[in-house]
Coordinates of C-alpha atoms and ligand atoms in Angstrom, one line a residue:
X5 CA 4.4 -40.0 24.5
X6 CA 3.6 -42.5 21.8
X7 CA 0.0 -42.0 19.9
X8 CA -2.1 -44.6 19.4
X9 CA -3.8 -45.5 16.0
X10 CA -6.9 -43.6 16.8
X11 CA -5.5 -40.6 18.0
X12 CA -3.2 -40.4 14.5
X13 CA -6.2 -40.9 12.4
X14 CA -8.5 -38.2 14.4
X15 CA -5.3 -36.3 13.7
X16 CA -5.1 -36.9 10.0
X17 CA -9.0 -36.5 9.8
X18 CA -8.4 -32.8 11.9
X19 CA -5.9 -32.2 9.6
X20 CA -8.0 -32.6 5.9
X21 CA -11.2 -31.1 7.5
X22 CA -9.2 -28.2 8.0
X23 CA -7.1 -27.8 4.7
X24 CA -10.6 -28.0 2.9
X25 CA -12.5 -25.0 5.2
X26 CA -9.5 -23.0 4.8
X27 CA -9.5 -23.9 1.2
X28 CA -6.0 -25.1 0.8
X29 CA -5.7 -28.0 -1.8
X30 CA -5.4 -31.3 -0.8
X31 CA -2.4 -32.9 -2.6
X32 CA -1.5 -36.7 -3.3
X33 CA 0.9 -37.0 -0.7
X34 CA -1.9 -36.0 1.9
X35 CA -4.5 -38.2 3.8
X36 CA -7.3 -38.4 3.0
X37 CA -10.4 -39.9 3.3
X38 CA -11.4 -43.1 1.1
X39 CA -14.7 -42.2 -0.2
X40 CA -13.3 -38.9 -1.4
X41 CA -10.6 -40.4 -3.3
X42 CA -13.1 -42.3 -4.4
X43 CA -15.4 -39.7 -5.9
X44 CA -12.3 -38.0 -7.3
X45 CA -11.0 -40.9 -9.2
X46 CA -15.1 -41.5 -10.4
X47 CA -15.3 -37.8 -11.8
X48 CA -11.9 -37.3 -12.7
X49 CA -11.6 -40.3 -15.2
X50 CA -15.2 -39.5 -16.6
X51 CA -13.9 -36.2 -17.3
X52 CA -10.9 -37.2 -19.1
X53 CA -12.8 -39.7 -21.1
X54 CA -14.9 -36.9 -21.8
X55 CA -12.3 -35.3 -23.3
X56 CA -11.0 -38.1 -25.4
X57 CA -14.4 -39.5 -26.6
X58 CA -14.7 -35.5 -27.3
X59 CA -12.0 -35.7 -29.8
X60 CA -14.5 -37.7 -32.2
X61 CA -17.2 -35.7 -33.6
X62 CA -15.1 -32.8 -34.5
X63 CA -11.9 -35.5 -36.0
X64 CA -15.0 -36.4 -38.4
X65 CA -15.0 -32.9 -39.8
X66 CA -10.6 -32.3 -39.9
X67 CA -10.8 -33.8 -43.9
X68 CA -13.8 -31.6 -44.5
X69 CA -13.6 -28.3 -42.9
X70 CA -14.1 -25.5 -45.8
X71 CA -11.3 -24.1 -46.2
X72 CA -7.3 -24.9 -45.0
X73 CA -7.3 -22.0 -42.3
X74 CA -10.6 -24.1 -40.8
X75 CA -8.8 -27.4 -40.9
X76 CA -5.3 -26.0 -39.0
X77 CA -7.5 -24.9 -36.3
X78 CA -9.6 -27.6 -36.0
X79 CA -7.2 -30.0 -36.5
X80 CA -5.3 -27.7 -33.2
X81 CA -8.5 -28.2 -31.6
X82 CA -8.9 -31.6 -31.3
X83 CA -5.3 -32.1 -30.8
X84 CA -5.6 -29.6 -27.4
X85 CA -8.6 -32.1 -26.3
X86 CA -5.8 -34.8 -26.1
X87 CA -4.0 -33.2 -24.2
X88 CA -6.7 -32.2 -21.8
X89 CA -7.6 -36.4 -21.9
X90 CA -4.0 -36.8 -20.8
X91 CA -3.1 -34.1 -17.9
X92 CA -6.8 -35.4 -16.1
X93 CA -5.5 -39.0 -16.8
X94 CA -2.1 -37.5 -15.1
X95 CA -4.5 -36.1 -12.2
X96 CA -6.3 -39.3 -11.7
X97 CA -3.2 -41.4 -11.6
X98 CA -2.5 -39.6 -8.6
X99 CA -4.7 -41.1 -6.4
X100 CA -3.5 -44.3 -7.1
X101 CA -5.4 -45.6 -9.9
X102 CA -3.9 -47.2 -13.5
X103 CA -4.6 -45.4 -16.6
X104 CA -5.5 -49.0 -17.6
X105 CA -7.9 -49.7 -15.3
X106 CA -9.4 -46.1 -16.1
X107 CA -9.8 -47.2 -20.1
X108 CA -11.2 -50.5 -19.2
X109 CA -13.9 -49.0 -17.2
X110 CA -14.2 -47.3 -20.3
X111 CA -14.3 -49.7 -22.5
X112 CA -16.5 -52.0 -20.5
X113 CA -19.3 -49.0 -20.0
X114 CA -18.7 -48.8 -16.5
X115 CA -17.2 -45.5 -16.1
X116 CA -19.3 -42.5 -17.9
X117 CA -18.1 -40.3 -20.6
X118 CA -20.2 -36.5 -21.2
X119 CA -23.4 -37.1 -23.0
X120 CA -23.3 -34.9 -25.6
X121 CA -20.7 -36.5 -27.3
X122 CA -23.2 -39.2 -28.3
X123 CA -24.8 -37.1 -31.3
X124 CA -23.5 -37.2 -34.4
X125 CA -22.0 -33.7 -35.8
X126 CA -23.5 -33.6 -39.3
X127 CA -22.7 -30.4 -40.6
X128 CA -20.5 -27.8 -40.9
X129 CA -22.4 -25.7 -38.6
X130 CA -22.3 -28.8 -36.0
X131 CA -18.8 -28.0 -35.7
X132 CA -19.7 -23.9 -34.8
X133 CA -22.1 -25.2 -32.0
X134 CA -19.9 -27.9 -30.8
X135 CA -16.6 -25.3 -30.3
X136 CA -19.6 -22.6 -29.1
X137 CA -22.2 -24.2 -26.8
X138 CA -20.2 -27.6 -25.8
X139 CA -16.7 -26.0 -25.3
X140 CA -18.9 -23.0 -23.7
X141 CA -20.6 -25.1 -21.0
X142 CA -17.5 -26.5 -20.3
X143 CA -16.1 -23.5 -19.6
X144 CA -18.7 -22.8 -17.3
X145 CA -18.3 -26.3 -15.5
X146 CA -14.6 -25.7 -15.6
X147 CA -13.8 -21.9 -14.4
X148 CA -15.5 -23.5 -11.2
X149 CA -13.5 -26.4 -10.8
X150 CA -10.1 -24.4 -11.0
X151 CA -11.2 -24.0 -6.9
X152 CA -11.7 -27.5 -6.6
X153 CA -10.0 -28.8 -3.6
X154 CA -7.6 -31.4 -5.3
X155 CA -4.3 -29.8 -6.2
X156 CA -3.3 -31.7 -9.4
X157 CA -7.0 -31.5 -10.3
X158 CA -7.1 -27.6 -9.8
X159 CA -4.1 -27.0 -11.9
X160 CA -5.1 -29.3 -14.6
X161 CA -8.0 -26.8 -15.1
X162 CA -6.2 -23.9 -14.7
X163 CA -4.4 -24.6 -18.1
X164 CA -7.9 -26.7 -19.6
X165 CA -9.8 -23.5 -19.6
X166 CA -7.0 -21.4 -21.2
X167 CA -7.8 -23.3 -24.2
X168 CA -11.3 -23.6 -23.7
X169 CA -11.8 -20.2 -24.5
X170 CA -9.8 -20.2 -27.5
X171 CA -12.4 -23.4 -27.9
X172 CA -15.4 -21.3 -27.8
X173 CA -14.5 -18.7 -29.9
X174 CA -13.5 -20.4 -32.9
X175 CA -16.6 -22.5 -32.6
X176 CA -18.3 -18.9 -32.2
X177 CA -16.7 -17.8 -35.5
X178 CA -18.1 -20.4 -37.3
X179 CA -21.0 -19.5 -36.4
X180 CA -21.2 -15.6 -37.3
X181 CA -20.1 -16.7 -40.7
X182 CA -22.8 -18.8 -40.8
X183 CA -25.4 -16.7 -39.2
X184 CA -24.3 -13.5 -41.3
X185 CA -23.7 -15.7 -44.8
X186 CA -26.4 -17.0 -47.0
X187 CA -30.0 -18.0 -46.8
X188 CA -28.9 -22.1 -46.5
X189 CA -26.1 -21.1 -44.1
X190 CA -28.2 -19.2 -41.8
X191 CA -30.4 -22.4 -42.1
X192 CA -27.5 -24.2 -41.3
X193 CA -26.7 -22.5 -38.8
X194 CA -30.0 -22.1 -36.8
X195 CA -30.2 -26.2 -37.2
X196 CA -27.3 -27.0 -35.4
X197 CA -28.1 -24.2 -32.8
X198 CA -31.5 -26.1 -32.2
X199 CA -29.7 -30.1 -32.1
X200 CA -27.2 -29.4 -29.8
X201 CA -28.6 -26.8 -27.0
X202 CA -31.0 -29.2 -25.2
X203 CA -27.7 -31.7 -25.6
X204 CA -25.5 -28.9 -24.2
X205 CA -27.7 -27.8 -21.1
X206 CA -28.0 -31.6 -20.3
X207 CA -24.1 -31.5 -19.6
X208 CA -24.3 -29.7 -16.4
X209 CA -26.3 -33.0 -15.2
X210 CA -29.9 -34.3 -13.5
X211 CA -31.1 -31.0 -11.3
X212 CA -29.4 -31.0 -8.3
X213 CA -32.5 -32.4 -5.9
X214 CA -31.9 -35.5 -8.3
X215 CA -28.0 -35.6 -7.8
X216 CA -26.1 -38.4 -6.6
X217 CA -23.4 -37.4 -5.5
X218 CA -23.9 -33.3 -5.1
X219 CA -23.9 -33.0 -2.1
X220 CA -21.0 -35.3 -1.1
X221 CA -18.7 -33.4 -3.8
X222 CA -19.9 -30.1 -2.4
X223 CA -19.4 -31.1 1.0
X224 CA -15.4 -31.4 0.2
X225 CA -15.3 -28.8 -2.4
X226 CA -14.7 -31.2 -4.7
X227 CA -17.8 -29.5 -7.2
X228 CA -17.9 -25.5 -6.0
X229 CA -21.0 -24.8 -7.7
X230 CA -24.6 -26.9 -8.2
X231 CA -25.3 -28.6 -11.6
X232 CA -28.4 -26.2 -11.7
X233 CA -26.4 -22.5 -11.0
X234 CA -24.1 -23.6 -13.8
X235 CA -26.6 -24.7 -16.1
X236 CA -28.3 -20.9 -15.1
X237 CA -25.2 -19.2 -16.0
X238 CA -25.0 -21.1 -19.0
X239 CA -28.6 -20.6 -20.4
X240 CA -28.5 -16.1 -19.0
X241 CA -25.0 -15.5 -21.2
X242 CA -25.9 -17.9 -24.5
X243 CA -29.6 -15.5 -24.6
X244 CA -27.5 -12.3 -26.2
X245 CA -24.9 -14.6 -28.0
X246 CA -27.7 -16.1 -30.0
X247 CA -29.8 -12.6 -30.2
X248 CA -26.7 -11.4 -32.1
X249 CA -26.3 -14.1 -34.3
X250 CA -30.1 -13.5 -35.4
X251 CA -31.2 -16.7 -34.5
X252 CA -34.3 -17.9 -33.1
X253 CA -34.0 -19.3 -29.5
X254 CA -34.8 -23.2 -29.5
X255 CA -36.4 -23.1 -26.1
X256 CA -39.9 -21.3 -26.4
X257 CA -40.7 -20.7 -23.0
X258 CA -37.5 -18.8 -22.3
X259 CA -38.5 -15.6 -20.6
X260 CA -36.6 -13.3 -17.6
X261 CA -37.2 -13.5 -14.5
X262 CA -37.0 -10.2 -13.0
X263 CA -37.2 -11.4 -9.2
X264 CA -34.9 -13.6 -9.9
X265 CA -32.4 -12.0 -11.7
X266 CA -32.3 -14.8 -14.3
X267 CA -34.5 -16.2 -17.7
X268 CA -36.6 -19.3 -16.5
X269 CA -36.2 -21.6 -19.1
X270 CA -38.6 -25.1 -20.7
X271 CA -38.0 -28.5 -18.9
X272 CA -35.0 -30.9 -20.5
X273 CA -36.1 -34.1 -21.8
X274 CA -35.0 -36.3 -19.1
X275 CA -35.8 -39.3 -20.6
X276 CA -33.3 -38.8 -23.6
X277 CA -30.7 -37.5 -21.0
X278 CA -30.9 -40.8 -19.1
X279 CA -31.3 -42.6 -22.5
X280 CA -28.4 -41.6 -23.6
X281 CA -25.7 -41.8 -20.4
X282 CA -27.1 -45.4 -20.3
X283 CA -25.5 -46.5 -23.5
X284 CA -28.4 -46.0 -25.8
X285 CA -27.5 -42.8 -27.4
X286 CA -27.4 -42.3 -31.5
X287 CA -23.4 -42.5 -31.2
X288 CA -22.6 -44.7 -28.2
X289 CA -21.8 -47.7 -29.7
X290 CA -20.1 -46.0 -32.0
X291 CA -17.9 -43.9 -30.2
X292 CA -16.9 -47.0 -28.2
X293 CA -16.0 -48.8 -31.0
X294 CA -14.4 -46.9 -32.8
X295 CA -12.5 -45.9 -29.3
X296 CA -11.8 -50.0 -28.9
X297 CA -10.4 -50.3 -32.5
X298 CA -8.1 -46.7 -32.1
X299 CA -6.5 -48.9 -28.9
X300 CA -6.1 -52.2 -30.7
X301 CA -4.2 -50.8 -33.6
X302 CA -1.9 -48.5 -31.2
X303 CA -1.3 -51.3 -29.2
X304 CA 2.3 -52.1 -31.0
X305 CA 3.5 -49.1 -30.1
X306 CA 3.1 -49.9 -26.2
X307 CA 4.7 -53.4 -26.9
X308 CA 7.8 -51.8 -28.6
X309 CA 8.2 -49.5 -26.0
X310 CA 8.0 -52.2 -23.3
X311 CA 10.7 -54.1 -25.2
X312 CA 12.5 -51.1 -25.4
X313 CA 12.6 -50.2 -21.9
X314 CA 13.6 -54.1 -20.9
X315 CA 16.3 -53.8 -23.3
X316 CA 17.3 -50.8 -21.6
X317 CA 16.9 -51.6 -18.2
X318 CA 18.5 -55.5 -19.3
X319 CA 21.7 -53.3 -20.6
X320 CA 22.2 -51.0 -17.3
X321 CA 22.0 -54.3 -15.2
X322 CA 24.6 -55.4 -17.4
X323 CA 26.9 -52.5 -17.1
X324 CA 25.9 -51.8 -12.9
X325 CA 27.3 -55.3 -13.1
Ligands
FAQ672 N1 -23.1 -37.0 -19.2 O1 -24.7 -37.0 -9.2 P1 -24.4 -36.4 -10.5 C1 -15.7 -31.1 -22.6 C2 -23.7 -38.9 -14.5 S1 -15.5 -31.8 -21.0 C3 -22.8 -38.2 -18.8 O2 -24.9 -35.0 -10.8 P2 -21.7 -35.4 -10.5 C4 -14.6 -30.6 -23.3 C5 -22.6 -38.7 -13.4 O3 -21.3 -39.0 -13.9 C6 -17.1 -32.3 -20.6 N2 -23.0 -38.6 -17.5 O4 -22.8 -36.5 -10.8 C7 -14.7 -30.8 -24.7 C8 -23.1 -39.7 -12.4 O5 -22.8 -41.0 -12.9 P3 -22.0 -42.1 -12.0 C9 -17.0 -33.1 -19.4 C10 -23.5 -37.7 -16.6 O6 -20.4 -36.0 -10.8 C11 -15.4 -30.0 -25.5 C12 -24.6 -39.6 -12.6 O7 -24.9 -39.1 -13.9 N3 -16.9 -32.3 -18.2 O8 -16.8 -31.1 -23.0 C13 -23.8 -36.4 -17.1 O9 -21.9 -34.8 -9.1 C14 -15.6 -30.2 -26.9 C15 -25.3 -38.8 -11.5 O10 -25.0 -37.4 -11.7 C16 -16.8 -32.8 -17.0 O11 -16.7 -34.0 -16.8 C17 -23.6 -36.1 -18.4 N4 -23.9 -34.9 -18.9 O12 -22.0 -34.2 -11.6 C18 -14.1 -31.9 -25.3 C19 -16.6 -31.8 -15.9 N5 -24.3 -35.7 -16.0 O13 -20.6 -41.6 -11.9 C20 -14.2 -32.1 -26.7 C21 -16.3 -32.5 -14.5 C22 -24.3 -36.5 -15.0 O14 -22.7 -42.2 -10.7 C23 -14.9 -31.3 -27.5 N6 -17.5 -33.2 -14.1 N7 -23.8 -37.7 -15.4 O15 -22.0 -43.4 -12.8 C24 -18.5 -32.6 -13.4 O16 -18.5 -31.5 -13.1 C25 -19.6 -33.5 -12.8 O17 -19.1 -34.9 -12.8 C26 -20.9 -33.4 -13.6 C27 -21.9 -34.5 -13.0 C28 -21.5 -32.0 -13.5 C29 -20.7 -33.8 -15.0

């Protein structure tokens, strides 16, 4: 019996729906519908920009970190955020989109990069609360998305958070030194703690009643968890990490919950968050530029290898015959 056309898509349809409520991954090879290739491609990239526009605040501290055990693991730091940049490049390129086309979106402001990598890191102790809080929400975000329903997405952060937590801890370190050193390094310290937590809790995103595209990526298991429950987890385990670094807590109308289980926490400034992921940041110029001017002078190196692999491809014509 032959099938016609609708009957094979209801088929393929039948076929996805059920991979993602049995929670097997959907892989590249796989149908699938458009608008969730779509959202994958949208979050994907953003998150590999992320992680490339990332590798800029903390490269401003390699030449100055304080001492030459600092700079070999900041330096591996940095270096471990390319490489998360390139597998989520990797992932995206599976669904059919050029890592081209993903930098000029990019480039051109289109496609989004994480917020927080808009402020500047100033200090030494920027660099603690940067490894601490940012690679720490991060983790939170990520642990989740290891169960996201895309396979080479899933596997991608699998590996991501492995060195995520080496991530957090160094950037914890930094800060017990701090926290446990001097008067002006405590001072330090407690000053980056208080620039970069609002920044850090605005990473998880708008709440989720104010979410785009929540309950789409929830609906295919795309996101596992709601912006807010992350941002929850994030704000109960940083209470004690801060309480043992003797700091004060930069939110003042943190208190616990018991009902719920959880601390209730101050309102974000929503008006900075959507300040800033619309271009007008303290850094986002900068960070763009400086991105733009990274890709013009490495753009010999593409052109030789494109001459190298005509040549190459010119030669085994030449021998095939
Ligand atoms: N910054 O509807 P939603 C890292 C945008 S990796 C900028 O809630 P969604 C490692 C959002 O894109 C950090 N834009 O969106 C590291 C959307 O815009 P669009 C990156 C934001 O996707 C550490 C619009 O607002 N991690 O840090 C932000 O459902 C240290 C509406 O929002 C990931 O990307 C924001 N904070 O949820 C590297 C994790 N929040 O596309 C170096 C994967 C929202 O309509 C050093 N991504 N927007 O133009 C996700 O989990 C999700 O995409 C969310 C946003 C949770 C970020």
């Amino acid at each position: 019996m032959v099938e016609n056309t609708t009957e094979i898509a209801d088929k393929q349809q039948d076929l996805f729906q059920h991979k993602i409520n049995n929670n097997q991954n959907i892989e590249p090879n796989n149908w699938m519908p458009e608008r969730y290739r779509k959202s994958l491609i949208r979050q994907i990239s953003q998150h590999a920009h992320s992680e490339i526009i990332g590798m800029q605040p903390e490269g401003n501290w390699i030449t100055r970190a304080p001492t030459l055990h600092r700079k070999i693991i900041l330096l591996a730091k940095v270096q471990d955020e390319a490489g998360h940049g390139l597998y989520l490049y990797g992932a995206a390129e599976t669904l059919g989109v050029s890592r081209t086309d993903m930098i000029v979106d990019l480039l051109s402001g289109k496609a989004k990069y994480a917020s927080i990598f808009n402020y500047p890191s100033q200090t030494w102790g920027d660099i603690g609360a940067i490894g601490w809080l940012v690679d720490g929400a991060a983790i939170c975000n990520q642990v989740s998305l290891q169960r996201t329903s895309y396979g080479p997405y899933s596997r991608g952060m699998i590996r991501i958070c492995k060195e995520e937590s080496f991530h957090q801890r160094q950037g914890y370190k930094i800060m017990i030194a701090l926290a446990k050193g001097s008067n002006e390094q405590k001072q330090m310290a407690q000053d980056s703690l208080n620039r970069f937590y609002w920044p850090a809790l605005m990473m998880f995103g708008p709440h989720d009643g104010e979410s785009a595209h929540s309950a789409f990526s929830m609906r295919y298991k795309i996101k596992r968890e709601s912006n807010d429950d992350l941002r929850q987890k994030f704000i109960d385990q940083t209470v004690p990490q801060i309480e043992y670094l003797g700091l004060k807590h930069p939110d003042k109308d943190l208190q616990w919950n018991d009902e719920r289980g959880h601390y209730d926490s101050g309102e974000i400034d929503w008006n900075e968050f959507h300040n800033v992921i619309n271009g007008n940041g303290y850094c986002n110029r900068q960070r763009l530029a400086h991105h733009q001017q990274a890709h013009d002078a490495g753009a010999w190196v593409k052109e030789a290898q494109h001459a190298y692999h005509q040549k190459q491809m010119k030669r085994e014509y030449a021998v095939a015959g």
